[in-house]
Amino acid sequence: MTPISPKQSKSFRTSNPEADSAIDRTIPDFPAAQIPDEDKYFKTHKPPSYLGEISEQVSEFIEHHKKVTGKKVVLVTSGGTTVPLENNTVRFIDNFSAGTRGATSAEYFLENDYAVIFLHREFSLLPYSRHYSHTTNCFLDYMTEVNNKVEINPDFADQMLVVLRKYNDAKTSKSLLLVPFTTVNQYLYTLRTISELLQSLDSKALFYLAAAVSDFFLPQSRLPQHKIQSQATGKLIVDLEQVPKFLSRLVDNWAPSAMIVSFKLETDSSILIKKAKSALDRYQHQLVIGNLLQTRKKEVVFVTPDGKENWITLTNEQIDQDVEIESLIIPEVIKEHKSWVTNHDRK
Amino acid sequence: MTPISPKQSKSFRTSNPEADSAIDRTIPDFPAAQIPDEDKYFKTHKPPSYLGEISEQVSEFIEHHKKVTGKKVVLVTSGGTTVPLENNTVRFIDNFSAGTRGATSAEYFLENDYAVIFLHREFSLLPYSRHYSHTTNCFLDYMTEVNNKVEINPDFADQMLVVLRKYNDAKTSKSLLLVPFTTVNQYLYTLRTISELLQSLDSKALFYLAAAVSDFFLPQSRLPQHKIQSQATGKLIVDLEQVPKFLSRLVDNWAPSAMIVSFKLETDSSILIKKAKSALDRYQHQLVIGNLLQTRKKEVVFVTPDGKENWITLTNEQIDQDVEIESLIIPEVIKEHKSWVTNHDRK
């Protein structure tokens, strides 16, 4: 059960006949040792260069709400992570997610008086600006020229004022912190850093993990330096490793006093509940919100460790009125968080 | 050299012991026949459902410029294609591209009096709106509230007026047609349809193929219906086929009278020129613009069938003044297109 020595590690690496050809070996390979996969991951992958800067911003944000506002803080993760297939990245594997769930949920948390750290895929949807980006409308279609001046098109002006006010409120009250990621490696390092800082808020920290995190990745040690060249008749075979299950680390070590909500997205309805329950069994956290890709905007299910399944479904009337399902989800999550805080304080 | 019969095709399929387990076999498999890969591709992959609608819009656009304005028409392709790894897509392989080259180039074509069909990855950068999207600024940071009205922040108002006018000019003169794609399959079908329509413009059609198109894909016949499930200790092995080389079809069949410009993006400078020349040899088109991922915003090389290499490089002064390299590239391309039209008319 001890980590293998550098010498063993080297011999492990060179035993692979393909190892020294097209592959960059300047980064140490995965040791074939028995330490937990999550720890091994951080030992063999470099942190993003900007992590220190993010750590400072998050500390300041948490301190502000701890000492000045007394607000609860939720970490909302949003959007898909990428898995680069090359070191100078041209190709990558991505997880489908525009970030709608995360961006919309963040707004309802803010309206319910939470401070929000929004850990999101760069260029995915953001709270508030989501209403005007990623639509079929071009940004400039909201604008019009009046007397040699750009003005907001009157069709959109009233609604935009409402959104702008909420956005400016979030900014001036310092209730929203935007933290971007792109790759799964950036996501994992940033999540760990933020989690460890949030632990200082004890049970008043909430994790709402809506990002679509890749299950598979290509270890840095196996990344080719340059763009993969296609051969005359060649196929591309991508041999990926499983991403270690970080949720157990989050629950056990990084932020053990926080309430943790994860999402389970499936496309096959027959396995959704089973997968949600097995996630709860495995990680011992507090809530899984299950949803199907096809119906995710009108139906979700809360699965809790007591075995209960609580479905939240928009009525046809609500759908006609453009009610967002997150406006129903967030108050339910907050109720659960309230009990969590109460139970925690009692201990 | 004849296509194999359905019977043979069936036995070919079932000879694979893994074939009937997790994989949806409702879509016919690739026949192991000798017809050209490009034709085989279209026989075994379904067109996007909206293709007829796009075809109508493009026809109308081309007719307008043929009969009313007399403008030359350029098809600019932009952004990366995705390769879905599942039928209900959660995971996909993507090609890195924000669409900067394509969106910026489209603007300079418009300024140089071309009509532009902009075939782009959905949600990638668009001409004109690119100045305000995909920046670290949130859309709403350009706005401010004055007397209960949303107004443009005065810091941005003057420049936005310039951009808005150009955008509105392009719209009112019907010189810009936006056509989106996401997957490589959508891209290939749409490219073929637009190309065949552009052939009616003879040599006055120009192809400026700046999209980052995947070299590899997963045939529809091998796509699992549902999200790939990760195993307890499992790895994911993705076995991809090579995308047929459609450029030869474009040159030989779809639009043989048009001038065709392709891009070659590499990360390894030592192979760039060789790869550009071999593309010209292979497809017999008119111009390859080579660029390196690392320096693509300040240096490109024009490689032509006569073996010449013409480097376009921004000076330090130009870089300081935020000159966009596309403002130098497009006039050069247009010069080449002019000669192409002249030579073509002479024949």
Short mmCIF file of N, CA, C and O in Angstrom, two decimals, chain B residues 57-104:
data_model
loop_
_atom_site.label_atom_id
_atom_site.label_comp_id
_atom_site.label_asym_id
_atom_site.label_seq_id
_atom_site.Cartn_x
_atom_site.Cartn_y
_atom_site.Cartn_z
N GLN B 57 -33.27 29.75 -48.32
CA GLN B 57 -32.69 31.05 -47.95
C GLN B 57 -31.46 31.37 -48.79
O GLN B 57 -31.27 32.50 -49.24
N VAL B 58 -30.63 30.35 -48.97
CA VAL B 58 -29.39 30.56 -49.72
C VAL B 58 -29.70 30.85 -51.19
O VAL B 58 -29.12 31.77 -51.79
N SER B 59 -30.65 30.12 -51.77
CA SER B 59 -31.04 30.36 -53.18
C SER B 59 -31.48 31.80 -53.36
O SER B 59 -31.07 32.49 -54.30
N GLU B 60 -32.34 32.23 -52.45
CA GLU B 60 -32.87 33.59 -52.52
C GLU B 60 -31.75 34.63 -52.43
O GLU B 60 -31.72 35.60 -53.17
N PHE B 61 -30.83 34.38 -51.51
CA PHE B 61 -29.69 35.27 -51.29
C PHE B 61 -28.84 35.36 -52.57
O PHE B 61 -28.49 36.45 -53.03
N ILE B 62 -28.53 34.20 -53.14
CA ILE B 62 -27.69 34.18 -54.34
C ILE B 62 -28.40 34.86 -55.50
O ILE B 62 -27.81 35.69 -56.21
N GLU B 63 -29.69 34.56 -55.67
CA GLU B 63 -30.45 35.18 -56.75
C GLU B 63 -30.45 36.70 -56.63
O GLU B 63 -30.30 37.43 -57.60
N HIS B 64 -30.63 37.17 -55.39
CA HIS B 64 -30.65 38.62 -55.14
C HIS B 64 -29.35 39.26 -55.62
O HIS B 64 -29.37 40.29 -56.30
N HIS B 65 -28.23 38.65 -55.28
CA HIS B 65 -26.95 39.29 -55.64
C HIS B 65 -26.61 39.08 -57.11
O HIS B 65 -25.93 39.91 -57.71
N LYS B 66 -27.12 38.00 -57.67
CA LYS B 66 -26.90 37.75 -59.10
C LYS B 66 -27.69 38.78 -59.93
O LYS B 66 -27.15 39.40 -60.83
N LYS B 67 -28.94 38.98 -59.54
CA LYS B 67 -29.83 39.80 -60.38
C LYS B 67 -29.88 41.27 -59.97
O LYS B 67 -30.08 42.14 -60.79
N VAL B 68 -29.75 41.54 -58.68
CA VAL B 68 -29.97 42.92 -58.21
C VAL B 68 -28.65 43.66 -57.99
O VAL B 68 -28.43 44.73 -58.54
N THR B 69 -27.76 43.11 -57.19
CA THR B 69 -26.57 43.89 -56.82
C THR B 69 -25.34 43.58 -57.69
O THR B 69 -24.43 44.39 -57.76
N GLY B 70 -25.30 42.39 -58.27
CA GLY B 70 -24.11 42.01 -59.05
C GLY B 70 -22.88 41.75 -58.20
O GLY B 70 -21.76 41.65 -58.70
N LYS B 71 -23.06 41.67 -56.89
CA LYS B 71 -21.91 41.44 -56.00
C LYS B 71 -21.35 40.02 -56.15
O LYS B 71 -22.10 39.08 -56.41
N LYS B 72 -20.06 39.89 -55.94
CA LYS B 72 -19.47 38.57 -55.78
C LYS B 72 -19.94 38.01 -54.43
O LYS B 72 -20.22 38.77 -53.49
N VAL B 73 -20.01 36.69 -54.33
CA VAL B 73 -20.47 36.08 -53.08
C VAL B 73 -19.37 35.18 -52.51
O VAL B 73 -18.80 34.36 -53.23
N VAL B 74 -19.07 35.38 -51.24
CA VAL B 74 -18.10 34.50 -50.57
C VAL B 74 -18.81 33.66 -49.51
O VAL B 74 -19.66 34.18 -48.77
N LEU B 75 -18.49 32.38 -49.50
CA LEU B 75 -18.92 31.54 -48.37
C LEU B 75 -17.78 31.51 -47.37
O LEU B 75 -16.69 31.02 -47.68
N VAL B 76 -18.02 32.07 -46.19
CA VAL B 76 -17.03 32.01 -45.11
C VAL B 76 -17.49 30.94 -44.13
O VAL B 76 -18.62 31.02 -43.63
N THR B 77 -16.66 29.94 -43.88
CA THR B 77 -17.01 28.96 -42.85
C THR B 77 -16.20 29.28 -41.60
O THR B 77 -15.07 29.75 -41.70
N SER B 78 -16.78 29.04 -40.44
CA SER B 78 -16.17 29.56 -39.21
C SER B 78 -16.54 28.74 -37.98
O SER B 78 -17.67 28.27 -37.87
N GLY B 79 -15.59 28.57 -37.09
CA GLY B 79 -15.85 27.84 -35.85
C GLY B 79 -15.55 26.36 -36.01
O GLY B 79 -15.28 25.88 -37.10
N GLY B 80 -15.60 25.62 -34.91
CA GLY B 80 -15.27 24.20 -34.94
C GLY B 80 -16.50 23.33 -35.05
O GLY B 80 -17.58 23.70 -34.61
N THR B 81 -16.34 22.15 -35.65
CA THR B 81 -17.44 21.19 -35.71
C THR B 81 -17.36 20.24 -34.52
O THR B 81 -16.28 20.00 -34.00
N THR B 82 -18.50 19.70 -34.12
CA THR B 82 -18.48 18.70 -33.06
C THR B 82 -18.69 17.30 -33.64
O THR B 82 -19.29 17.15 -34.70
N VAL B 83 -18.19 16.32 -32.92
CA VAL B 83 -18.40 14.91 -33.26
C VAL B 83 -19.10 14.27 -32.07
O VAL B 83 -18.47 14.01 -31.05
N PRO B 84 -20.42 14.06 -32.17
CA PRO B 84 -21.15 13.48 -31.04
C PRO B 84 -20.65 12.05 -30.77
O PRO B 84 -20.39 11.31 -31.71
N LEU B 85 -20.54 11.71 -29.51
CA LEU B 85 -20.14 10.36 -29.13
C LEU B 85 -21.35 9.53 -28.68
O LEU B 85 -21.21 8.36 -28.35
N GLU B 86 -22.51 10.17 -28.65
CA GLU B 86 -23.75 9.48 -28.27
C GLU B 86 -24.87 10.06 -29.12
O GLU B 86 -24.78 11.19 -29.60
N ASN B 87 -25.96 9.30 -29.28
CA ASN B 87 -27.07 9.77 -30.10
C ASN B 87 -27.86 10.86 -29.40
O ASN B 87 -28.22 11.87 -30.00
N ASN B 88 -28.15 10.66 -28.13
CA ASN B 88 -28.69 11.72 -27.29
C ASN B 88 -27.47 12.41 -26.71
O ASN B 88 -26.94 12.00 -25.69
N THR B 89 -27.01 13.45 -27.36
CA THR B 89 -25.63 13.87 -27.13
C THR B 89 -25.39 14.50 -25.77
O THR B 89 -25.91 15.58 -25.49
N VAL B 90 -24.60 13.85 -24.95
CA VAL B 90 -24.04 14.48 -23.77
C VAL B 90 -22.57 14.79 -24.04
O VAL B 90 -22.11 15.89 -23.81
N ARG B 91 -21.86 13.81 -24.58
CA ARG B 91 -20.43 14.00 -24.84
C ARG B 91 -20.15 14.14 -26.32
O ARG B 91 -20.75 13.47 -27.15
N PHE B 92 -19.20 14.99 -26.64
CA PHE B 92 -18.79 15.14 -28.03
C PHE B 92 -17.34 15.56 -28.09
O PHE B 92 -16.80 16.10 -27.11
N ILE B 93 -16.70 15.29 -29.23
CA ILE B 93 -15.36 15.81 -29.46
C ILE B 93 -15.51 17.12 -30.21
O ILE B 93 -16.35 17.25 -31.10
N ASP B 94 -14.71 18.10 -29.83
CA ASP B 94 -14.84 19.42 -30.42
C ASP B 94 -13.48 19.86 -30.96
O ASP B 94 -12.45 19.35 -30.52
N ASN B 95 -13.51 20.77 -31.90
CA ASN B 95 -12.27 21.37 -32.40
C ASN B 95 -12.18 22.78 -31.88
O ASN B 95 -13.14 23.54 -31.98
N PHE B 96 -11.01 23.13 -31.36
CA PHE B 96 -10.84 24.47 -30.81
C PHE B 96 -11.04 25.54 -31.87
O PHE B 96 -10.36 25.55 -32.89
N SER B 97 -11.95 26.44 -31.65
CA SER B 97 -12.11 27.61 -32.51
C SER B 97 -13.20 28.49 -31.95
O SER B 97 -14.34 28.08 -31.84
N ALA B 98 -12.85 29.71 -31.61
CA ALA B 98 -13.86 30.66 -31.16
C ALA B 98 -14.57 31.27 -32.36
O ALA B 98 -15.65 31.84 -32.23
N GLY B 99 -13.96 31.12 -33.55
CA GLY B 99 -14.54 31.71 -34.75
C GLY B 99 -14.04 33.11 -35.03
O GLY B 99 -14.64 33.85 -35.82
N THR B 100 -12.93 33.50 -34.42
CA THR B 100 -12.40 34.86 -34.59
C THR B 100 -11.99 35.12 -36.04
O THR B 100 -12.35 36.13 -36.63
N ARG B 101 -11.24 34.17 -36.61
CA ARG B 101 -10.77 34.35 -38.00
C ARG B 101 -11.95 34.53 -38.95
O ARG B 101 -11.96 35.44 -39.77
N GLY B 102 -12.93 33.67 -38.84
CA GLY B 102 -14.06 33.71 -39.76
C GLY B 102 -14.89 34.98 -39.57
O GLY B 102 -15.22 35.66 -40.54
N ALA B 103 -15.22 35.32 -38.32
CA ALA B 103 -16.08 36.47 -38.06
C ALA B 103 -15.40 37.77 -38.48
O ALA B 103 -16.03 38.67 -39.06
N THR B 104 -14.11 37.87 -38.19
CA THR B 104 -13.37 39.08 -38.55
C THR B 104 -13.24 39.18 -40.07
O THR B 104 -13.48 40.24 -40.67
#
